[in-house]
Short mmCIF file of C-alpha atoms in Angstrom, two decimals:
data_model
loop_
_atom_site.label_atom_id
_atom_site.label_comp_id
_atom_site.label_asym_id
_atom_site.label_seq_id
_atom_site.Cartn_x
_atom_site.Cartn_y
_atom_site.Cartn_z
CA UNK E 888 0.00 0.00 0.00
CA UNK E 889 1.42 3.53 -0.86
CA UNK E 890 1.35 6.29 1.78
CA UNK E 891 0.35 9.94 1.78
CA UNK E 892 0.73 12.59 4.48
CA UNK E 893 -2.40 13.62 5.81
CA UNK E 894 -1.54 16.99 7.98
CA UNK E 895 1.10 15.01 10.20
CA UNK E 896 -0.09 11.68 9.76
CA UNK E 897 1.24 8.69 7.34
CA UNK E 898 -1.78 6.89 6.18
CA UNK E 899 -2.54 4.72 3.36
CA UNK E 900 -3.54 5.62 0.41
CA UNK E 901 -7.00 3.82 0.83
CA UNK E 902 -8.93 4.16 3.81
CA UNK E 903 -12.07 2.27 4.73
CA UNK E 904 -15.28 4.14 5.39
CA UNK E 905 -17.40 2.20 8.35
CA UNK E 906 -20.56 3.69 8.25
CA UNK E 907 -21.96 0.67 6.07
CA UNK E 908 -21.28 -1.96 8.39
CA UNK E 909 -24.29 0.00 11.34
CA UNK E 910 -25.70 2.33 9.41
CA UNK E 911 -28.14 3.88 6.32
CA UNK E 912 -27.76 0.92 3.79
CA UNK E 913 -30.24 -2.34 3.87
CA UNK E 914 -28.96 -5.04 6.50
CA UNK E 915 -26.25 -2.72 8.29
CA UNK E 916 -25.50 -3.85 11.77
CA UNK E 917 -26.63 -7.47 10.90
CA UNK E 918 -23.24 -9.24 11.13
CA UNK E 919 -20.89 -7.64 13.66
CA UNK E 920 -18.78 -10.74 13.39
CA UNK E 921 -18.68 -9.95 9.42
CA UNK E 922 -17.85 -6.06 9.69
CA UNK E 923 -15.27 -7.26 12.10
CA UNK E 924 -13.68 -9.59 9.64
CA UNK E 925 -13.82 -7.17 7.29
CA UNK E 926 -12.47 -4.22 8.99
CA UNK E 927 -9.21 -7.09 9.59
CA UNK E 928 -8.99 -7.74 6.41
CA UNK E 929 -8.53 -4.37 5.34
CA UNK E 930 -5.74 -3.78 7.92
CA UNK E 931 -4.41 -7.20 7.17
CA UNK E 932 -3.98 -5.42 3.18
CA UNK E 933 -2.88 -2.55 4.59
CA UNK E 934 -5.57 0.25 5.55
CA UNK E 935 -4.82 2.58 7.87
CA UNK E 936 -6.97 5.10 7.99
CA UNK E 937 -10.16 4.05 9.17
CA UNK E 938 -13.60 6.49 9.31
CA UNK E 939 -16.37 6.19 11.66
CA UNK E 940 -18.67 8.71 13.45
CA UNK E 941 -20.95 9.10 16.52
CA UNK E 942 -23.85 9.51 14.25
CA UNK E 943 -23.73 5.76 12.89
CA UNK E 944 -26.18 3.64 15.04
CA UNK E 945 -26.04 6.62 17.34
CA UNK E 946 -22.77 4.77 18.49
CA UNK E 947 -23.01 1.72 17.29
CA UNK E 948 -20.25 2.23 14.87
CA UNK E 949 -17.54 3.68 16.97
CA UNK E 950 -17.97 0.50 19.41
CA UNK E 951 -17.93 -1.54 16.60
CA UNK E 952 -14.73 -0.28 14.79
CA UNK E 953 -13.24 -0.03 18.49
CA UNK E 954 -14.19 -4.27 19.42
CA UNK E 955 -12.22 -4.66 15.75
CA UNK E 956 -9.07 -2.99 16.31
CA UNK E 957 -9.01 -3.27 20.04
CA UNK E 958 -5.72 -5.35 19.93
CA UNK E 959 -4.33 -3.72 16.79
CA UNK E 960 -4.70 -0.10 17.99
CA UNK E 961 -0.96 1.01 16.90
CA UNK E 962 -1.84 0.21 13.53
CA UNK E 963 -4.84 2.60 12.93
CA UNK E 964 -5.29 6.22 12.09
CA UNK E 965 -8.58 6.66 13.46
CA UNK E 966 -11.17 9.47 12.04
CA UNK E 967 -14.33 10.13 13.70
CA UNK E 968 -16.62 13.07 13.49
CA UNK E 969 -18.94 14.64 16.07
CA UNK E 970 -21.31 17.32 17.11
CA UNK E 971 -24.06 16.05 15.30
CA UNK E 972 -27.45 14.63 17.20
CA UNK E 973 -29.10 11.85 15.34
CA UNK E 974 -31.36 11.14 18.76
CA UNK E 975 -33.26 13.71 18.98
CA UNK E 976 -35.92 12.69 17.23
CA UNK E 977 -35.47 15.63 14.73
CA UNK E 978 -32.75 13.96 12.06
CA UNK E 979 -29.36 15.00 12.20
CA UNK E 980 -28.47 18.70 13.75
CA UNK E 981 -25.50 20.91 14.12
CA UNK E 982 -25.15 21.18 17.59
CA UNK E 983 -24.45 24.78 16.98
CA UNK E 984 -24.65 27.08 14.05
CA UNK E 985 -21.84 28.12 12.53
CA UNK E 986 -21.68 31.93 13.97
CA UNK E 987 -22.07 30.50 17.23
CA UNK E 988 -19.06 28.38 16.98
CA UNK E 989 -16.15 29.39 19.79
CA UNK E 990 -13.49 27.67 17.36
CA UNK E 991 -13.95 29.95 14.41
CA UNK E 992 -11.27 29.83 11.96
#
């Protein structure tokens, strides 16, 4: 697998996007055992970079990705994203909007 810099990190060129495996598509979060075998497999190829989010299950998909790599933490760049509530009832919300934001660029 080639490498890139991403910022300061060294990740692979491909990265593997978890949301599938507890999330939006038709059977997600039917075969933990599976997503875990495949989320292995990828690392065992060479993946690195692996993305997740609060918003998949709500949560289901960060504790998911974290039972696969649990013992093969020192090989993962790890991307999550947050600040969105998907339990509210009302969908998915920006916690705050953007001129309310105290880290402003």
């Amino acid at each position: 697998m080639k490498h890139i810099r991403l910022g300061t990190l060294d990740v692979g060129r491909v990265g593997l996007g978890a949301m599938g495996m507890s999330a939006a598509y038709t059977g997600a979060g039917t075969d933990d055992a599976e997503s875990i075998r495949a989320i292995h497999r990828a690392l065992d190829l060479g993946v690195t970079l692996i993305d997740t989010a609060e918003i998949y299950g709500p949560f289901a998909n960060e504790e998911l990705v974290g039972q696969a790599i649990k013992d093969r933490r020192d090989e993962v760049v790890l991307a999550t994203k947050f600040g969105l509530i998907s339990h509210s009832g009302g969908g998915p919300e920006p916690r705050q909007q953007p001129s309310q934001h105290p880290y402003r660029a």
